[in-house]
PDB file of C-alpha atoms in Angstrom:
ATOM      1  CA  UNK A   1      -3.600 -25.664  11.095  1.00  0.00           C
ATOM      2  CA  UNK A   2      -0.395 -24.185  11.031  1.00  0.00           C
ATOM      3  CA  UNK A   3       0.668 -21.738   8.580  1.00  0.00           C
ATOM      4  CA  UNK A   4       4.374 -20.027   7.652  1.00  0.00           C
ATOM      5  CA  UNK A   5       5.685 -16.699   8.373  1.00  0.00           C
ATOM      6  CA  UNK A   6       6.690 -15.196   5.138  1.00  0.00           C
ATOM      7  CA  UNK A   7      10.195 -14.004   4.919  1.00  0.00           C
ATOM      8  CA  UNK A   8      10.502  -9.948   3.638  1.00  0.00           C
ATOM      9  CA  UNK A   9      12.090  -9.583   0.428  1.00  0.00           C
ATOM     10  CA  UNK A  10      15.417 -11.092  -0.019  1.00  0.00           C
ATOM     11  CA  UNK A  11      15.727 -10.952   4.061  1.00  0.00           C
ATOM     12  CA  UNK A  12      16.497 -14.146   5.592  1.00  0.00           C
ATOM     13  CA  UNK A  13      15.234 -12.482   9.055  1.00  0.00           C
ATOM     14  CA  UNK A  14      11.921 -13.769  10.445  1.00  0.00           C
ATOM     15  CA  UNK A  15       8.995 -11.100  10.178  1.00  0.00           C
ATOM     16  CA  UNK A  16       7.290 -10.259  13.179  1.00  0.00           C
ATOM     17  CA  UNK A  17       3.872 -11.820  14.489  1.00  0.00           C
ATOM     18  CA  UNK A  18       2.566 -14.777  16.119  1.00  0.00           C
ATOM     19  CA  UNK A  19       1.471 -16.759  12.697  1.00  0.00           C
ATOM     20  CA  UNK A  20       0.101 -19.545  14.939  1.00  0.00           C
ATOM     21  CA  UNK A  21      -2.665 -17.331  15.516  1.00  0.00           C
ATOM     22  CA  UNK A  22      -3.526 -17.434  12.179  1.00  0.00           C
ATOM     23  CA  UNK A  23      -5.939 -19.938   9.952  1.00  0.00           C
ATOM     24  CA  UNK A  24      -5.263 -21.671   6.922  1.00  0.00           C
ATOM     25  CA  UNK A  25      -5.969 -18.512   5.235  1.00  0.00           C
ATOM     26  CA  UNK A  26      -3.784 -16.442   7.689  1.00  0.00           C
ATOM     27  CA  UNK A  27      -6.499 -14.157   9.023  1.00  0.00           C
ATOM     28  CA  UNK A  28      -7.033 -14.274  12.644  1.00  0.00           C
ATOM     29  CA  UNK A  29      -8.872 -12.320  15.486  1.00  0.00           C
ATOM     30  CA  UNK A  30      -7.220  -8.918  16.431  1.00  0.00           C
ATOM     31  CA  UNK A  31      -5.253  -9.288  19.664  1.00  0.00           C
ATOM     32  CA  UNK A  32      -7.023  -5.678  20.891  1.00  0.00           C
ATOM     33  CA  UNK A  33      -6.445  -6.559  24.821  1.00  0.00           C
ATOM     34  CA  UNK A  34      -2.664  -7.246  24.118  1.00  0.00           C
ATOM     35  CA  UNK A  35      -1.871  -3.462  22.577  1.00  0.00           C
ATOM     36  CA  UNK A  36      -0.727  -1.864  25.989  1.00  0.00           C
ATOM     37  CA  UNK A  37      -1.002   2.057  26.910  1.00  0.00           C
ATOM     38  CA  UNK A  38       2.686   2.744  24.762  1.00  0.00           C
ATOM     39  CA  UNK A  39       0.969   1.176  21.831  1.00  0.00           C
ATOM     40  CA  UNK A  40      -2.263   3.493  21.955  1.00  0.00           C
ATOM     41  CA  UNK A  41      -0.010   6.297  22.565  1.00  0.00           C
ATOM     42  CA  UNK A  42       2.498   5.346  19.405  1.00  0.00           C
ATOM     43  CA  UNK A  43      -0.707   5.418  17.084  1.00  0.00           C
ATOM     44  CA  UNK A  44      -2.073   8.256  18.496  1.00  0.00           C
ATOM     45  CA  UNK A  45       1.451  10.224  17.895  1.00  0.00           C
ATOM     46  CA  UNK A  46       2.079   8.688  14.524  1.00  0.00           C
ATOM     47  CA  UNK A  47      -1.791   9.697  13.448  1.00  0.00           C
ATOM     48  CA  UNK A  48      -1.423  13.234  14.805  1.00  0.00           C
ATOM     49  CA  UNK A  49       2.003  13.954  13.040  1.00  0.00           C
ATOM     50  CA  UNK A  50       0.723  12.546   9.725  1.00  0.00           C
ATOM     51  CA  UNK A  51      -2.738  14.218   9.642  1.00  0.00           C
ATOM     52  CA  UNK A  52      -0.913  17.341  10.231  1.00  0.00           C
ATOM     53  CA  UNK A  53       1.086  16.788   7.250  1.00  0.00           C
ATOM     54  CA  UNK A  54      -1.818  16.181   4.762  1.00  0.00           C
ATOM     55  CA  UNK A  55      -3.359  19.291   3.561  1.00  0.00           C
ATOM     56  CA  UNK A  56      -1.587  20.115   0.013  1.00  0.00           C
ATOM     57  CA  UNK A  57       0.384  16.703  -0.288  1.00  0.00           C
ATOM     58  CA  UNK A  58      -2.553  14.338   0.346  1.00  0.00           C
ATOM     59  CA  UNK A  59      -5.079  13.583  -2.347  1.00  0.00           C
ATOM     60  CA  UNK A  60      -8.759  14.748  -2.147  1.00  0.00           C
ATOM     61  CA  UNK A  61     -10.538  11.565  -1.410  1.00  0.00           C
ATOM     62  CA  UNK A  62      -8.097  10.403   0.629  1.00  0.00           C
ATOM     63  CA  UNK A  63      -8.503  13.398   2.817  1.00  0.00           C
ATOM     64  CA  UNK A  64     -12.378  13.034   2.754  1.00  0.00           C
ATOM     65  CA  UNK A  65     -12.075   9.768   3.965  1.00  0.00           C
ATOM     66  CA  UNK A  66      -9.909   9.704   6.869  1.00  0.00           C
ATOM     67  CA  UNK A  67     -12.361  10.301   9.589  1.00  0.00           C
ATOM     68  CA  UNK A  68     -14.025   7.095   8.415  1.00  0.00           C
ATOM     69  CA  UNK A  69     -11.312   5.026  10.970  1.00  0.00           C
ATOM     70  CA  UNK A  70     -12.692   7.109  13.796  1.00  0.00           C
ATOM     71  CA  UNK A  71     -10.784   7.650  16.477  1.00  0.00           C
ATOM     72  CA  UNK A  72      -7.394   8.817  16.572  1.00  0.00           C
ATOM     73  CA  UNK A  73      -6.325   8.745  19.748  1.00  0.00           C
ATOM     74  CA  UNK A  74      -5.892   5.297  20.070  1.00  0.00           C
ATOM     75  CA  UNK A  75      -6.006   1.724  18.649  1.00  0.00           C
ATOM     76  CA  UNK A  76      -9.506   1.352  16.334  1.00  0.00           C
ATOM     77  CA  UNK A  77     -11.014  -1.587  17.008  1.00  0.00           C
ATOM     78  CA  UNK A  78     -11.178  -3.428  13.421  1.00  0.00           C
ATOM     79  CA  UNK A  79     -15.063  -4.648  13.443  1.00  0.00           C
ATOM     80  CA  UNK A  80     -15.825  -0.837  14.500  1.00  0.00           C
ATOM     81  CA  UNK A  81     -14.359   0.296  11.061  1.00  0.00           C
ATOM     82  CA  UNK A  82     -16.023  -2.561   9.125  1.00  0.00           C
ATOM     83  CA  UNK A  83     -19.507  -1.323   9.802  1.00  0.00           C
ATOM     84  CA  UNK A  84     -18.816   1.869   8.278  1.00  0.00           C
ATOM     85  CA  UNK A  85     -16.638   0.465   5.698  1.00  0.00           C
ATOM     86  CA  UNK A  86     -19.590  -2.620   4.970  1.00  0.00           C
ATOM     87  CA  UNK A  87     -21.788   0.162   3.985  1.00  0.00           C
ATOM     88  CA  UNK A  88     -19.158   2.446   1.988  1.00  0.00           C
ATOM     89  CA  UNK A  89     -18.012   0.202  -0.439  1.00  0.00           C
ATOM     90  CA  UNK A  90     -18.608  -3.955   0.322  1.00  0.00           C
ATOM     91  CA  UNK A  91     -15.136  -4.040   1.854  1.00  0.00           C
ATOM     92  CA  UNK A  92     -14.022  -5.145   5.229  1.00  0.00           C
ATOM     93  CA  UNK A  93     -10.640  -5.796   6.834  1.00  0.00           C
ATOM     94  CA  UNK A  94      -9.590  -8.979   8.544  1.00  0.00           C
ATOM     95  CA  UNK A  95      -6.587  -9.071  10.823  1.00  0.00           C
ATOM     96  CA  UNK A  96      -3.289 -10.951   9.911  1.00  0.00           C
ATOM     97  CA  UNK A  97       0.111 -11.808  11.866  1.00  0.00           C
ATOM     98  CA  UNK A  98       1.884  -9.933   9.243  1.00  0.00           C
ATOM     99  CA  UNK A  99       3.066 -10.685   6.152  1.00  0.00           C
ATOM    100  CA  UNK A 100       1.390 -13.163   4.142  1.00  0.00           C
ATOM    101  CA  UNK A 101       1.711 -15.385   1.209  1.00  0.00           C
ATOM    102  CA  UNK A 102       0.916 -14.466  -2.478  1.00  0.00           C
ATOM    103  CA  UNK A 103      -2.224 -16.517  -2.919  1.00  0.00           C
ATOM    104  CA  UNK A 104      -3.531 -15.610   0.432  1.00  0.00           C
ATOM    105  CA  UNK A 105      -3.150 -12.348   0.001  1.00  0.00           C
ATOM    106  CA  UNK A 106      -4.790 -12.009  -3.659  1.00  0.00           C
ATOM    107  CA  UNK A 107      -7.454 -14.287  -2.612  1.00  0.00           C
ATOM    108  CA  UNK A 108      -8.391 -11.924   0.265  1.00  0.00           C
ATOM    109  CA  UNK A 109      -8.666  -9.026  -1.958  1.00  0.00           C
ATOM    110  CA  UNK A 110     -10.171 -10.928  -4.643  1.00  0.00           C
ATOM    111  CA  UNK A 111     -12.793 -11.203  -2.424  1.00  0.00           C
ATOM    112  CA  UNK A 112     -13.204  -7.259  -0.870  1.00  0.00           C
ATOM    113  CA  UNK A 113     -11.087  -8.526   2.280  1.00  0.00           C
ATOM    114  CA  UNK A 114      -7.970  -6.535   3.075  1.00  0.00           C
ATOM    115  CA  UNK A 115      -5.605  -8.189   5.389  1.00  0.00           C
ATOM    116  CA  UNK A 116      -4.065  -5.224   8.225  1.00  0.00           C
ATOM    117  CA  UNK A 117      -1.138  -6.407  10.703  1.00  0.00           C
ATOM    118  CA  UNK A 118      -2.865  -6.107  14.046  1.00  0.00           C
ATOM    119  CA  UNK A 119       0.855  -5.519  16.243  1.00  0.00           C
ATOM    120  CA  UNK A 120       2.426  -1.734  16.029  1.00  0.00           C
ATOM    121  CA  UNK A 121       5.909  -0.437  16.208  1.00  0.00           C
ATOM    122  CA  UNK A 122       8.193   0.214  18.855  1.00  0.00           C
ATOM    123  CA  UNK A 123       8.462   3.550  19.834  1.00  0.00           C
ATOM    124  CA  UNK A 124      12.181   3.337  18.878  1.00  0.00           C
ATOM    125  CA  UNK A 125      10.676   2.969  15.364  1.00  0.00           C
ATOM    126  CA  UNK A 126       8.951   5.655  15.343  1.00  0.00           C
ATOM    127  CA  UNK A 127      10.737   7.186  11.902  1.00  0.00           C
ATOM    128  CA  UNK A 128      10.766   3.734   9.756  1.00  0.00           C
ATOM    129  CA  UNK A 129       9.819   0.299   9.961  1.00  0.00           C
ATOM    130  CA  UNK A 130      10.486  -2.359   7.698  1.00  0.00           C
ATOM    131  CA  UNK A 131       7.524  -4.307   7.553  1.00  0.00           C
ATOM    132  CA  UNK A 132       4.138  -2.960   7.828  1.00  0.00           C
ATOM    133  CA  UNK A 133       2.299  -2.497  10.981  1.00  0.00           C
ATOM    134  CA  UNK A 134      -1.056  -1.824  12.087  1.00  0.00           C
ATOM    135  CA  UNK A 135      -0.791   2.143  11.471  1.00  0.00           C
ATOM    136  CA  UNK A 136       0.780   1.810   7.940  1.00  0.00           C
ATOM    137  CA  UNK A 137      -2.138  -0.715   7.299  1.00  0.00           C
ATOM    138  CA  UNK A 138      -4.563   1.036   8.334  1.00  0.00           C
ATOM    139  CA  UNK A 139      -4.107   4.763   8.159  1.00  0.00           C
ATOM    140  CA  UNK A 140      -2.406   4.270   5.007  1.00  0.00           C
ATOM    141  CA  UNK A 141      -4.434   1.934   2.961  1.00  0.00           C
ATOM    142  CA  UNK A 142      -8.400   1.826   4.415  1.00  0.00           C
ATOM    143  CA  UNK A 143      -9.406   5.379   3.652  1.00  0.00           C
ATOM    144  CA  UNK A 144      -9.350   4.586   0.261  1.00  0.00           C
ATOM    145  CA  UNK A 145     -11.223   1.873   0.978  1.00  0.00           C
ATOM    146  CA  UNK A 146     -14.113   3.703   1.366  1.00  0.00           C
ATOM    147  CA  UNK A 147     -14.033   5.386  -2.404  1.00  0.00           C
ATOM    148  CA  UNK A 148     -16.192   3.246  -4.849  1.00  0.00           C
ATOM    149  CA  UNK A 149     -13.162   3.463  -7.554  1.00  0.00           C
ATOM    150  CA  UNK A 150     -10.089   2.632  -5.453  1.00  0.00           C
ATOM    151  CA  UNK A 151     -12.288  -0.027  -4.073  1.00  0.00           C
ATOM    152  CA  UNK A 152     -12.963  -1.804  -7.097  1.00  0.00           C
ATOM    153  CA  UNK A 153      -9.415  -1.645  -8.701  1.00  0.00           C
ATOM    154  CA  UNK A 154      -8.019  -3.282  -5.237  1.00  0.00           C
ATOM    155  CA  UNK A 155     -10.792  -5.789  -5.877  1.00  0.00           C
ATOM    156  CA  UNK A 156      -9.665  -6.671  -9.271  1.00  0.00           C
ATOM    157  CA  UNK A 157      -5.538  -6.524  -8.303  1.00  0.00           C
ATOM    158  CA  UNK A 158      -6.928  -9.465  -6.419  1.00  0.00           C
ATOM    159  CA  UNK A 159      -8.288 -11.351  -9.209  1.00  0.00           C
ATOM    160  CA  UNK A 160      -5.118 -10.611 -11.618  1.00  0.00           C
ATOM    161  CA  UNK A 161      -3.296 -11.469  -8.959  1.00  0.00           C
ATOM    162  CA  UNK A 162      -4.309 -14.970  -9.212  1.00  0.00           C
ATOM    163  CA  UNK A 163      -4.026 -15.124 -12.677  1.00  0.00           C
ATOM    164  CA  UNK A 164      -0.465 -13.539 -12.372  1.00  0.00           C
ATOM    165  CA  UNK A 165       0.746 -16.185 -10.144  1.00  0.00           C
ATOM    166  CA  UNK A 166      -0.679 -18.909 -12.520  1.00  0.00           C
ATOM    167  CA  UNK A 167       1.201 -17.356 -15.087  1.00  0.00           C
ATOM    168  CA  UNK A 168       4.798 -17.173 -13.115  1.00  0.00           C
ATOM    169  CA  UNK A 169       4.211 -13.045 -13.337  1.00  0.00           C
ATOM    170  CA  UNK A 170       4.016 -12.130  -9.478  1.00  0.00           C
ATOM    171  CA  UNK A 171       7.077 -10.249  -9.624  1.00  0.00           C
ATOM    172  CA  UNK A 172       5.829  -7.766 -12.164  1.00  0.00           C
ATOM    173  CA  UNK A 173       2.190  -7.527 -10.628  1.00  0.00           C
ATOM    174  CA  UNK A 174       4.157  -6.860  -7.549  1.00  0.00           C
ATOM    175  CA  UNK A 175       5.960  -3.626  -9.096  1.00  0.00           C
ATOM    176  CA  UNK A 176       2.146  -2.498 -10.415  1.00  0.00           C
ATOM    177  CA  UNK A 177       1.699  -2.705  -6.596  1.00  0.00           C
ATOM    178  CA  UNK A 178       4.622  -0.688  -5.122  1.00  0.00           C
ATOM    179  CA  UNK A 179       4.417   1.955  -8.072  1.00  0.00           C
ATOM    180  CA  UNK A 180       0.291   2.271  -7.396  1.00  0.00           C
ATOM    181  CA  UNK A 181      -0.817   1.208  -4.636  1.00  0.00           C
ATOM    182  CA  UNK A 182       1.695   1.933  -2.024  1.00  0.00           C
ATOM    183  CA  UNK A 183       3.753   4.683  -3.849  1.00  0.00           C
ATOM    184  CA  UNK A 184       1.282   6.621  -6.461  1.00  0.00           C
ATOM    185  CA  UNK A 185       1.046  10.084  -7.250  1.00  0.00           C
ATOM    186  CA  UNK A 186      -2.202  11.575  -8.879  1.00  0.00           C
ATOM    187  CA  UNK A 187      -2.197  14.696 -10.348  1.00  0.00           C
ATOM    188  CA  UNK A 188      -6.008  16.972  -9.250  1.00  0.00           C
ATOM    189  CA  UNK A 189      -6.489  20.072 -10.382  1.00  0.00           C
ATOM    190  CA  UNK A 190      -4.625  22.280  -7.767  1.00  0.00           C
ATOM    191  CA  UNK A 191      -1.636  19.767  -8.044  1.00  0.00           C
ATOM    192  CA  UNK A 192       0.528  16.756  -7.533  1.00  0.00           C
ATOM    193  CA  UNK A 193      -0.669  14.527  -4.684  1.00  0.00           C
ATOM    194  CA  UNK A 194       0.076  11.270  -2.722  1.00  0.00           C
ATOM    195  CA  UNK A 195      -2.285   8.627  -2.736  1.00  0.00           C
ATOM    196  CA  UNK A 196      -0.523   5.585  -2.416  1.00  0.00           C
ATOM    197  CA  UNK A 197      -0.237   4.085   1.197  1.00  0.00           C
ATOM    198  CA  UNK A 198       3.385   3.561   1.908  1.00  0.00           C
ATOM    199  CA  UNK A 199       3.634   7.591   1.161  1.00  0.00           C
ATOM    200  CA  UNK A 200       0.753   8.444   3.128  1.00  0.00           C
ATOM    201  CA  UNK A 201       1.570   6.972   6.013  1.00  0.00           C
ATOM    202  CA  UNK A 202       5.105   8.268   5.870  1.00  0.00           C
ATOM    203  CA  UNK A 203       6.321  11.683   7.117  1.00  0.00           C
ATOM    204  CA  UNK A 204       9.705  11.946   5.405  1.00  0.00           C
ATOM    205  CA  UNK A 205       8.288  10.439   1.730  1.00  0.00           C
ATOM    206  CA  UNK A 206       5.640  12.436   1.597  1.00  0.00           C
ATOM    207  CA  UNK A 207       6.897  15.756   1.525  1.00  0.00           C
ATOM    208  CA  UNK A 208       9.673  14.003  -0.811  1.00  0.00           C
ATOM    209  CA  UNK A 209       7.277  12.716  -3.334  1.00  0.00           C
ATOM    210  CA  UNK A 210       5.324  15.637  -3.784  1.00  0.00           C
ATOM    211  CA  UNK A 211       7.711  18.727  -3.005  1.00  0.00           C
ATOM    212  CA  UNK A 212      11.396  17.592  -4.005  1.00  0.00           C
ATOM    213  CA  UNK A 213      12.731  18.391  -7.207  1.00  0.00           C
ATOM    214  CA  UNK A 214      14.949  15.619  -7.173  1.00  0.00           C
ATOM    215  CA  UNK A 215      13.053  12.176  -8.212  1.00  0.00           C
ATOM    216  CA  UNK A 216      11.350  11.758 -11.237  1.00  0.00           C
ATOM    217  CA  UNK A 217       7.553  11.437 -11.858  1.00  0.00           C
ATOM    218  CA  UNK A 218       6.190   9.815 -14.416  1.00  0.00           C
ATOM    219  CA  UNK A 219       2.588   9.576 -16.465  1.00  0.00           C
ATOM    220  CA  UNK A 220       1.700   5.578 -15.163  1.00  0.00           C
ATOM    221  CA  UNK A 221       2.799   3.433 -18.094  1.00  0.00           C
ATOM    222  CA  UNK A 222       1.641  -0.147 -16.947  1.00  0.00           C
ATOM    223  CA  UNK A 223       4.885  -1.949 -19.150  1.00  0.00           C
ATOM    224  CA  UNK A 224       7.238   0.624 -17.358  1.00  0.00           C
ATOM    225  CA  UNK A 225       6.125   0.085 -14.469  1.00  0.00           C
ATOM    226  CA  UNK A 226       6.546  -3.636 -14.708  1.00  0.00           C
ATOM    227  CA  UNK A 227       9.889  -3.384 -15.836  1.00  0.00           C
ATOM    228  CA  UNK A 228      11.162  -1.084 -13.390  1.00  0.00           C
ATOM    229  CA  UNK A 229      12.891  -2.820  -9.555  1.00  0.00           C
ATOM    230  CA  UNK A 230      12.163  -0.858  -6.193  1.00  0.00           C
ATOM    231  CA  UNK A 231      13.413  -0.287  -3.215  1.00  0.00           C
ATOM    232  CA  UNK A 232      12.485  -1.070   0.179  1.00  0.00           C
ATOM    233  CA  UNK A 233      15.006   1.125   1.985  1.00  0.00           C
ATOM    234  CA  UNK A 234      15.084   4.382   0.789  1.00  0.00           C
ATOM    235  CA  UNK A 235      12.709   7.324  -0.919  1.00  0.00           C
ATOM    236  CA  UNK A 236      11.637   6.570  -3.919  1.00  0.00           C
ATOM    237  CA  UNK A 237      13.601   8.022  -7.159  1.00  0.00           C
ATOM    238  CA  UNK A 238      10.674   7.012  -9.617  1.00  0.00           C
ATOM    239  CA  UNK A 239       7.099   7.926  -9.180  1.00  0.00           C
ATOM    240  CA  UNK A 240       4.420   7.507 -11.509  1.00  0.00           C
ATOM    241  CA  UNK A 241       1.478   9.915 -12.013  1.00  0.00           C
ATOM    242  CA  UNK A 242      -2.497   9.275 -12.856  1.00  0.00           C
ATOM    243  CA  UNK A 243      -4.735  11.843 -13.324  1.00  0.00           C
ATOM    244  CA  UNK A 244      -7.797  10.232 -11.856  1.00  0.00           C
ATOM    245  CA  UNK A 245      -8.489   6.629 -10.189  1.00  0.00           C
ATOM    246  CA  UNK A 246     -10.962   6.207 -12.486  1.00  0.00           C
ATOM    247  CA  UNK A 247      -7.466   5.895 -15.047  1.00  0.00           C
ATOM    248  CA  UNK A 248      -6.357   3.536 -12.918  1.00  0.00           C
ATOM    249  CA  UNK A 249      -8.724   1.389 -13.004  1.00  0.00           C
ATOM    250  CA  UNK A 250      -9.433   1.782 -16.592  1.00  0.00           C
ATOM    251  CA  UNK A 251      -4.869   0.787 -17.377  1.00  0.00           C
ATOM    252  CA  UNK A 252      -5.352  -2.275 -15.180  1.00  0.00           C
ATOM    253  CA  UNK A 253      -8.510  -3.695 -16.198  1.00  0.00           C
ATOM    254  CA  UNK A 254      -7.842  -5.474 -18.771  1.00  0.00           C
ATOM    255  CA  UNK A 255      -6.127  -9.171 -19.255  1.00  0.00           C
ATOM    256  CA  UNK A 256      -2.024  -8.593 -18.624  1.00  0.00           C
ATOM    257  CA  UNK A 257      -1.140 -11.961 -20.030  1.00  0.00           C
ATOM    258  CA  UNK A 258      -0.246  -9.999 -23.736  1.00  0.00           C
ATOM    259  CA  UNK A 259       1.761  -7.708 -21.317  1.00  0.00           C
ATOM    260  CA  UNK A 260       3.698 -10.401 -19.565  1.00  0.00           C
ATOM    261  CA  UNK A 261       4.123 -12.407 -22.717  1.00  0.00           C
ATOM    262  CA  UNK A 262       6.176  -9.079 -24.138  1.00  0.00           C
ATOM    263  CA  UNK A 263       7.803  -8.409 -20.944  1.00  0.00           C
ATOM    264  CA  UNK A 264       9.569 -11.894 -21.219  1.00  0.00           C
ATOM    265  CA  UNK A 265      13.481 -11.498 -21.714  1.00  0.00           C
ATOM    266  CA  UNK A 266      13.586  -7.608 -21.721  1.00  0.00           C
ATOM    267  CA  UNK A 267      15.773  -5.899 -18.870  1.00  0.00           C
ATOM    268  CA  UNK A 268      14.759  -4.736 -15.836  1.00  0.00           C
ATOM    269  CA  UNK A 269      15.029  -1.357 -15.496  1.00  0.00           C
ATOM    270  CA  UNK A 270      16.859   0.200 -12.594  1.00  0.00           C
ATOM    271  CA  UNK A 271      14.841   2.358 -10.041  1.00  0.00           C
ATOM    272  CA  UNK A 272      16.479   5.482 -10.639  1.00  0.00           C
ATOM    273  CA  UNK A 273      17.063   4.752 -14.138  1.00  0.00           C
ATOM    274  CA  UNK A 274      16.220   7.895 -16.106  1.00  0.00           C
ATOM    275  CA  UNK A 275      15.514   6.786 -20.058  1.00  0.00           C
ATOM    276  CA  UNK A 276      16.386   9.349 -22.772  1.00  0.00           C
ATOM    277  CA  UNK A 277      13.006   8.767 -25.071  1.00  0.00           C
ATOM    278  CA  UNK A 278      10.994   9.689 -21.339  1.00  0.00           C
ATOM    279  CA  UNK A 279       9.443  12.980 -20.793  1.00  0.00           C
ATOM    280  CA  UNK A 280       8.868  13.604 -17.090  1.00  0.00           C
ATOM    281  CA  UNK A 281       6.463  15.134 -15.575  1.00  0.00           C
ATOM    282  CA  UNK A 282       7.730  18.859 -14.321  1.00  0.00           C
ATOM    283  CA  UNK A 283       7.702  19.412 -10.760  1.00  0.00           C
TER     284      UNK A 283
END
């Protein structure tokens, strides 16, 4: 069965990936004997340069957990990862084209599956990439994977997930998502730190998220956060802050559909928007 590339954003361009690999529910076997010597070699360049960059701007457990991919110096082999990860937390990863639909992608995590991109970047994109690759996917989001907390809350973004897209609310789940997930800050005892995966895997945003005076950090407020647009492009101007994941999972258990039902006809509020009645956290 055929399925549809997904189209980034507000992009017209065509993401990258061969989606006629993938099933009806867009997973599909990783292409390992297609990643050629320049791909191991990207990885291994792009996990050195980050790992070096972690102590004081990473967060504990994501620290603790790194060496749970193994090896660094090349390509992991997914199934290699999911026997360790199996008997971590329940979770395994499946391999997708790329992007993938809504429902496909909260039914995956719904049920402890996280989709990672199996192709890597060109080593002209070594800086940035637009869409996520196997590196951001799985250096950036797995080791957290293997904490009992994180796990569950990705588990349950899943399940509201599907309830969000029954109720017309993707959009706003999707900001939960950015502002958590892929662009958090917690704050541990010796300081601010990045846990969220499109930081982590990024040189350049995270010593801007955690060391620049210039964007704002917030304490995560779940109806601020769902308000508030993103961008794709740049460093963030907006982060917001939990203390523990345990808080995060605790601010998005419970049933959003009194959130979204509030949220209806207010104004978005800009990315960099900086509100008067706000008290941010000081750098």
């Amino acid at each position: 069965m055929a399925v549809d590339p997904v189209v980034y954003g507000a992009s017209d361009r065509q993401p990258r990936g061969d989606y006629t690999r993938a099933g009806a529910d867009y997973t599909c076997p990783q292409d390992y004997d297609s990643y050629t010597a320049v791909d191991h070699d990207t990885y291994r360049r792009l996990y050195a340069r980050q790992a070096a960059l972690l102590p004081g701007l990473a967060c504990d457990e994501f620290i603790a957990a790194l060496p749970s991919l193994g090896a660094s110096d090349h390509i992991p082999r997914f199934e290699e990862i999911n026997d360790r990860l199996r008997k971590a937390t329940g979770w395994e990863i499946v391999t997708v084209p790329g992007l993938i639909p809504e429902v496909p992608f909260f039914t995956l995590l719904a049920n402890r599956k996280f989709p990672v991109t199996d192709w890597i970047r060109k080593p002209e994109e070594f800086d940035y990439i637009v869409e996520p690759d196997v590196f951001h996917d799985l250096f950036g989001h797995v080791p957290l994977l293997f904490n009992p907390v994180f796990a569950d809350h990705m588990q349950e973004y899943g399940k509201g997930g599907l309830k969000a897209h029954g109720l017309g609310a993707c959009e706003q789940l999707s900001r939960l998502y950015w502002y958590t997930i892929e662009f958090g800050l917690i704050q541990q005892q010796n300081g601010l730190r990045a846990y969220g995966a499109g930081i982590l895997s990024s040189s350049g945003e995270l010593q801007h998220s955690v060391q620049s005076p210039e964007p704002q950090r917030l304490p995560l407020d779940i109806e601020r956060v769902m308000r508030t647009r993103y961008k794709i492009d740049s460093f963030q101007q907006t982060y917001f802050v939990i203390n523990s994941f345990q808080e995060l999972f605790d601010k998005t258990a419970p049933d959003f559909t009194p959130v979204y039902e509030r949220l209806q006809g207010l104004h978005d509020i800009a990315a960099d928007a900086r509100l008067a009645e706000e008290e941010a956290i000081q750098h």
